[in-house]
Amino acid sequence: MSTRKIYLESLPRDEALSRLLRALDQAGWGPQREVIPTDEALGRITCEPVRARISAPHYDAAAVDGIAVKASDTFGATETAPRILTIGEQAFWVDTGDPLPPGCDAVIMVEHVNLLDDGHHQGARCEILAPVAPWQDVRQIGEDVVATEILLPEGHVIRPQDLGALLAAGILEVPVVRRPRVTFIPTGTEIVEPKADPAEGEIIEFNSRVILSLVREWGGEPVRHPIVRDDYDLIRRAVREAVARSDIVIVNAGSSAGSEDYTVHVLKELGQVLAHGVAVRPGKPVMLGLIDGKPFVGLPGYPVSTWLTADLFVKPLVFRAQGLPVPERETVRASLARRITSPMGVEEFVRVKLGRVGERLVATPISRGAAVITSLVRADGLLVVPADREGIGEGTEVTVELLRPLRDIQETVVVIGSHDTSLDLMGSWLRRKGGYYLSSAHVGSQGGLLALKRGEAHMAGVHLLDTDTGECNTSYVRKYLGRPALLVLLARREQGFIVPKGNPKGIGSFRDLARPDVRFVNRQRGAGTRLLLDFHLRQEGISPEQVQGYRWELFTHLNVAQAVKAGDADTGLGIRSAAQALDLDFVPVAWEEYELCIPAELEEHPGVQAVLSLLRDPEFLKAVEALGGYDCSDSGRIRRV
């Protein structure tokens, strides 16, 4: 059958969700009731008011150890005219929690009882020096709970203390909202179960684990269906089985318009398409529908698109099925570090890193690729570019939805600039030793200095060679930052050509980059490694046009190493540790100093001091050198510019 089809529409997000929710209301879909043992009810939601079966306490009980008495027998007692009571006749020994003997309505603490005879036996006498009031030190029937009173309201999330109250009130079973059963069906001929060594062309399936973990956090019951290859009949069978046993059905991938994108056709055959294509980015190919009165969601296959559209469209369903409002994320106001451009007519969700620099909270956009799952790992929050705007200007104050606690963000040291693999190591050690998080963004050495100038970072990683003076970094700091700063040596590191094992192309010098059989991968403009390359090309009289791949730019040394590892390039200029990390060979070119530039006014910042302390830690420096290609013998050295 021919299955190629363009999107039915590009609906605004709110309208698409409203269509689905209206259809579910008409179908009578909503919270379902079940009764479970109270012992198993932690975290569950009451579906109706819960009334006490018995009072607590259900008898008049002594609240202290002592003697139970009739209060009127103690009236008039004083130190000079005490009342004498006889055990077993007017006074009765009780322990805390004991029922009151018949005729008694008060308890006198043992500390306030003077024994006139030896022992507690029947007929012994005791002396009372002060009267007691009726019901003194007595827990009366219903003091805590009165039978039939409402103990928990409808829609209450049951907490540990609630379990105690329920059991005290004689409630051994509690009516709760049944957890919505959410089945996730991963589809795709190319996807495989997680393994350490996938073959070329195999893609590890992890979207189900991500989304079903969210479903569990949201209060649903997650069900993962085995992978279904791209086959119309197989997908249809899987969907029919899932609808029969689930409250919500998700199909992942196949929601777009390719020749093997079958999801919309399955939905049309089995149910009703309510939306196919929503004006959000990433995630436009999302699909919403109804099958047998139950919600069906087709999520795009790229992991960020999957996560975002699940958050936008599955999350409201899971909470609605529990009779709960969707919780809103905490938001903050932040200054945008650099301009964002965005297409008109599409609501774009941009992942950002956050950090407090001085009095400002700064939001730095990170990778916007729909396939980059690590961007969600690194992201601190999301900002939304409205559909009626083409972007947001640098320095604009924006609202950011937090994906991490604000406290963690407040304790973050922001590093923007040149990439170095030791920064990732520093992040782990800084958290362990100093209690701070490290946020690093790789925009090149010059970009880092400009970020410092704009007040967007605490420090910048720099390695900029001044080809006129032979100095490293100082002239650039004066030029781009323009105010006093510290240059702190992180390490000396070795730059060179990253090449495949055995160096099959025999690359040994910059002259080899001009060979027609050599494919090169470059770093981005403004990176110190790019400046080093340009310097040597000029010395050799080689123009950029002679280097095949000069315009292909990547942002980190590890990206360069990966391009070589994958066979997409024969070589790239980078640091030895990146080559060593991916088991590649390395042709050394030069040693250079990688420094952290810190504005002088931030020197006493606690996070900055934690970094400086780490650069004096022998254990950390030993770990850096173990990465390969580093000399930390002078790490922590400070130059003031």
PDB file of N, CA and C in Angstrom, residues 392-426:
ATOM      1  N   ILE A 392      14.754  35.933  19.719  1.00  0.00           N
ATOM      2  CA  ILE A 392      14.885  36.752  20.923  1.00  0.00           C
ATOM      3  C   ILE A 392      16.300  37.304  20.944  1.00  0.00           C
ATOM      4  N   GLY A 393      16.434  38.580  21.182  1.00  0.00           N
ATOM      5  CA  GLY A 393      17.725  39.248  21.118  1.00  0.00           C
ATOM      6  C   GLY A 393      18.607  38.980  22.319  1.00  0.00           C
ATOM      7  N   GLU A 394      19.885  39.082  22.095  1.00  0.00           N
ATOM      8  CA  GLU A 394      20.880  38.935  23.155  1.00  0.00           C
ATOM      9  C   GLU A 394      20.628  39.969  24.255  1.00  0.00           C
ATOM     10  N   GLY A 395      20.717  39.524  25.509  1.00  0.00           N
ATOM     11  CA  GLY A 395      20.508  40.418  26.639  1.00  0.00           C
ATOM     12  C   GLY A 395      19.063  40.575  27.059  1.00  0.00           C
ATOM     13  N   THR A 396      18.123  40.021  26.284  1.00  0.00           N
ATOM     14  CA  THR A 396      16.706  40.115  26.630  1.00  0.00           C
ATOM     15  C   THR A 396      16.412  39.300  27.878  1.00  0.00           C
ATOM     16  N   GLU A 397      15.591  39.836  28.749  1.00  0.00           N
ATOM     17  CA  GLU A 397      15.176  39.075  29.923  1.00  0.00           C
ATOM     18  C   GLU A 397      14.094  38.094  29.505  1.00  0.00           C
ATOM     19  N   VAL A 398      14.295  36.823  29.824  1.00  0.00           N
ATOM     20  CA  VAL A 398      13.376  35.772  29.392  1.00  0.00           C
ATOM     21  C   VAL A 398      12.929  34.956  30.604  1.00  0.00           C
ATOM     22  N   THR A 399      11.807  34.254  30.430  1.00  0.00           N
ATOM     23  CA  THR A 399      11.321  33.327  31.448  1.00  0.00           C
ATOM     24  C   THR A 399      11.802  31.925  31.110  1.00  0.00           C
ATOM     25  N   VAL A 400      12.386  31.262  32.089  1.00  0.00           N
ATOM     26  CA  VAL A 400      12.925  29.914  31.890  1.00  0.00           C
ATOM     27  C   VAL A 400      12.229  28.959  32.846  1.00  0.00           C
ATOM     28  N   GLU A 401      11.700  27.844  32.289  1.00  0.00           N
ATOM     29  CA  GLU A 401      11.167  26.763  33.119  1.00  0.00           C
ATOM     30  C   GLU A 401      12.326  25.908  33.596  1.00  0.00           C
ATOM     31  N   LEU A 402      12.399  25.674  34.881  1.00  0.00           N
ATOM     32  CA  LEU A 402      13.543  24.959  35.444  1.00  0.00           C
ATOM     33  C   LEU A 402      13.404  23.447  35.297  1.00  0.00           C
ATOM     34  N   LEU A 403      14.496  22.819  34.869  1.00  0.00           N
ATOM     35  CA  LEU A 403      14.591  21.364  34.824  1.00  0.00           C
ATOM     36  C   LEU A 403      15.464  20.848  35.958  1.00  0.00           C
ATOM     37  N   ARG A 404      16.107  21.746  36.677  1.00  0.00           N
ATOM     38  CA  ARG A 404      16.925  21.411  37.841  1.00  0.00           C
ATOM     39  C   ARG A 404      16.535  22.341  38.980  1.00  0.00           C
ATOM     40  N   PRO A 405      16.780  21.943  40.230  1.00  0.00           N
ATOM     41  CA  PRO A 405      16.456  22.834  41.351  1.00  0.00           C
ATOM     42  C   PRO A 405      17.248  24.135  41.267  1.00  0.00           C
ATOM     43  N   LEU A 406      16.585  25.237  41.614  1.00  0.00           N
ATOM     44  CA  LEU A 406      17.239  26.541  41.576  1.00  0.00           C
ATOM     45  C   LEU A 406      18.454  26.577  42.491  1.00  0.00           C
ATOM     46  N   ARG A 407      18.410  25.860  43.601  1.00  0.00           N
ATOM     47  CA  ARG A 407      19.541  25.848  44.527  1.00  0.00           C
ATOM     48  C   ARG A 407      20.800  25.315  43.844  1.00  0.00           C
ATOM     49  N   ASP A 408      20.633  24.268  43.024  1.00  0.00           N
ATOM     50  CA  ASP A 408      21.786  23.724  42.306  1.00  0.00           C
ATOM     51  C   ASP A 408      22.351  24.740  41.325  1.00  0.00           C
ATOM     52  N   ILE A 409      21.455  25.483  40.685  1.00  0.00           N
ATOM     53  CA  ILE A 409      21.890  26.475  39.698  1.00  0.00           C
ATOM     54  C   ILE A 409      22.633  27.619  40.386  1.00  0.00           C
ATOM     55  N   GLN A 410      22.168  28.002  41.571  1.00  0.00           N
ATOM     56  CA  GLN A 410      22.840  29.070  42.314  1.00  0.00           C
ATOM     57  C   GLN A 410      24.261  28.658  42.689  1.00  0.00           C
ATOM     58  N   GLU A 411      24.507  27.343  42.802  1.00  0.00           N
ATOM     59  CA  GLU A 411      25.819  26.837  43.202  1.00  0.00           C
ATOM     60  C   GLU A 411      26.596  26.334  41.987  1.00  0.00           C
ATOM     61  N   THR A 412      26.455  27.022  40.867  1.00  0.00           N
ATOM     62  CA  THR A 412      27.096  26.602  39.623  1.00  0.00           C
ATOM     63  C   THR A 412      28.164  27.602  39.210  1.00  0.00           C
ATOM     64  N   VAL A 413      29.332  27.083  38.836  1.00  0.00           N
ATOM     65  CA  VAL A 413      30.393  27.897  38.252  1.00  0.00           C
ATOM     66  C   VAL A 413      30.251  27.801  36.734  1.00  0.00           C
ATOM     67  N   VAL A 414      30.136  28.938  36.074  1.00  0.00           N
ATOM     68  CA  VAL A 414      29.896  28.969  34.637  1.00  0.00           C
ATOM     69  C   VAL A 414      31.216  29.202  33.901  1.00  0.00           C
ATOM     70  N   VAL A 415      31.575  28.253  33.036  1.00  0.00           N
ATOM     71  CA  VAL A 415      32.773  28.362  32.207  1.00  0.00           C
ATOM     72  C   VAL A 415      32.335  28.382  30.753  1.00  0.00           C
ATOM     73  N   ILE A 416      32.665  29.443  30.047  1.00  0.00           N
ATOM     74  CA  ILE A 416      32.350  29.553  28.621  1.00  0.00           C
ATOM     75  C   ILE A 416      33.653  29.827  27.882  1.00  0.00           C
ATOM     76  N   GLY A 417      33.872  29.097  26.808  1.00  0.00           N
ATOM     77  CA  GLY A 417      35.098  29.343  26.055  1.00  0.00           C
ATOM     78  C   GLY A 417      35.568  28.125  25.314  1.00  0.00           C
ATOM     79  N   SER A 418      36.896  27.936  25.276  1.00  0.00           N
ATOM     80  CA  SER A 418      37.496  26.823  24.555  1.00  0.00           C
ATOM     81  C   SER A 418      37.201  25.511  25.266  1.00  0.00           C
ATOM     82  N   HIS A 419      37.036  24.469  24.466  1.00  0.00           N
ATOM     83  CA  HIS A 419      36.772  23.156  25.030  1.00  0.00           C
ATOM     84  C   HIS A 419      38.068  22.480  25.477  1.00  0.00           C
ATOM     85  N   ASP A 420      37.981  21.784  26.605  1.00  0.00           N
ATOM     86  CA  ASP A 420      39.065  20.910  27.028  1.00  0.00           C
ATOM     87  C   ASP A 420      38.451  19.749  27.791  1.00  0.00           C
ATOM     88  N   THR A 421      38.943  18.537  27.533  1.00  0.00           N
ATOM     89  CA  THR A 421      38.348  17.359  28.158  1.00  0.00           C
ATOM     90  C   THR A 421      38.507  17.376  29.680  1.00  0.00           C
ATOM     91  N   SER A 422      39.508  18.103  30.183  1.00  0.00           N
ATOM     92  CA  SER A 422      39.697  18.149  31.631  1.00  0.00           C
ATOM     93  C   SER A 422      38.567  18.902  32.334  1.00  0.00           C
ATOM     94  N   LEU A 423      37.802  19.726  31.597  1.00  0.00           N
ATOM     95  CA  LEU A 423      36.693  20.445  32.219  1.00  0.00           C
ATOM     96  C   LEU A 423      35.611  19.480  32.683  1.00  0.00           C
ATOM     97  N   ASP A 424      35.373  18.410  31.904  1.00  0.00           N
ATOM     98  CA  ASP A 424      34.378  17.423  32.331  1.00  0.00           C
ATOM     99  C   ASP A 424      34.830  16.754  33.619  1.00  0.00           C
ATOM    100  N   LEU A 425      36.117  16.442  33.694  1.00  0.00           N
ATOM    101  CA  LEU A 425      36.670  15.850  34.908  1.00  0.00           C
ATOM    102  C   LEU A 425      36.568  16.834  36.068  1.00  0.00           C
ATOM    103  N   MET A 426      36.856  18.093  35.791  1.00  0.00           N
ATOM    104  CA  MET A 426      36.781  19.122  36.828  1.00  0.00           C
ATOM    105  C   MET A 426      35.371  19.213  37.397  1.00  0.00           C
TER     106      MET A 426
END
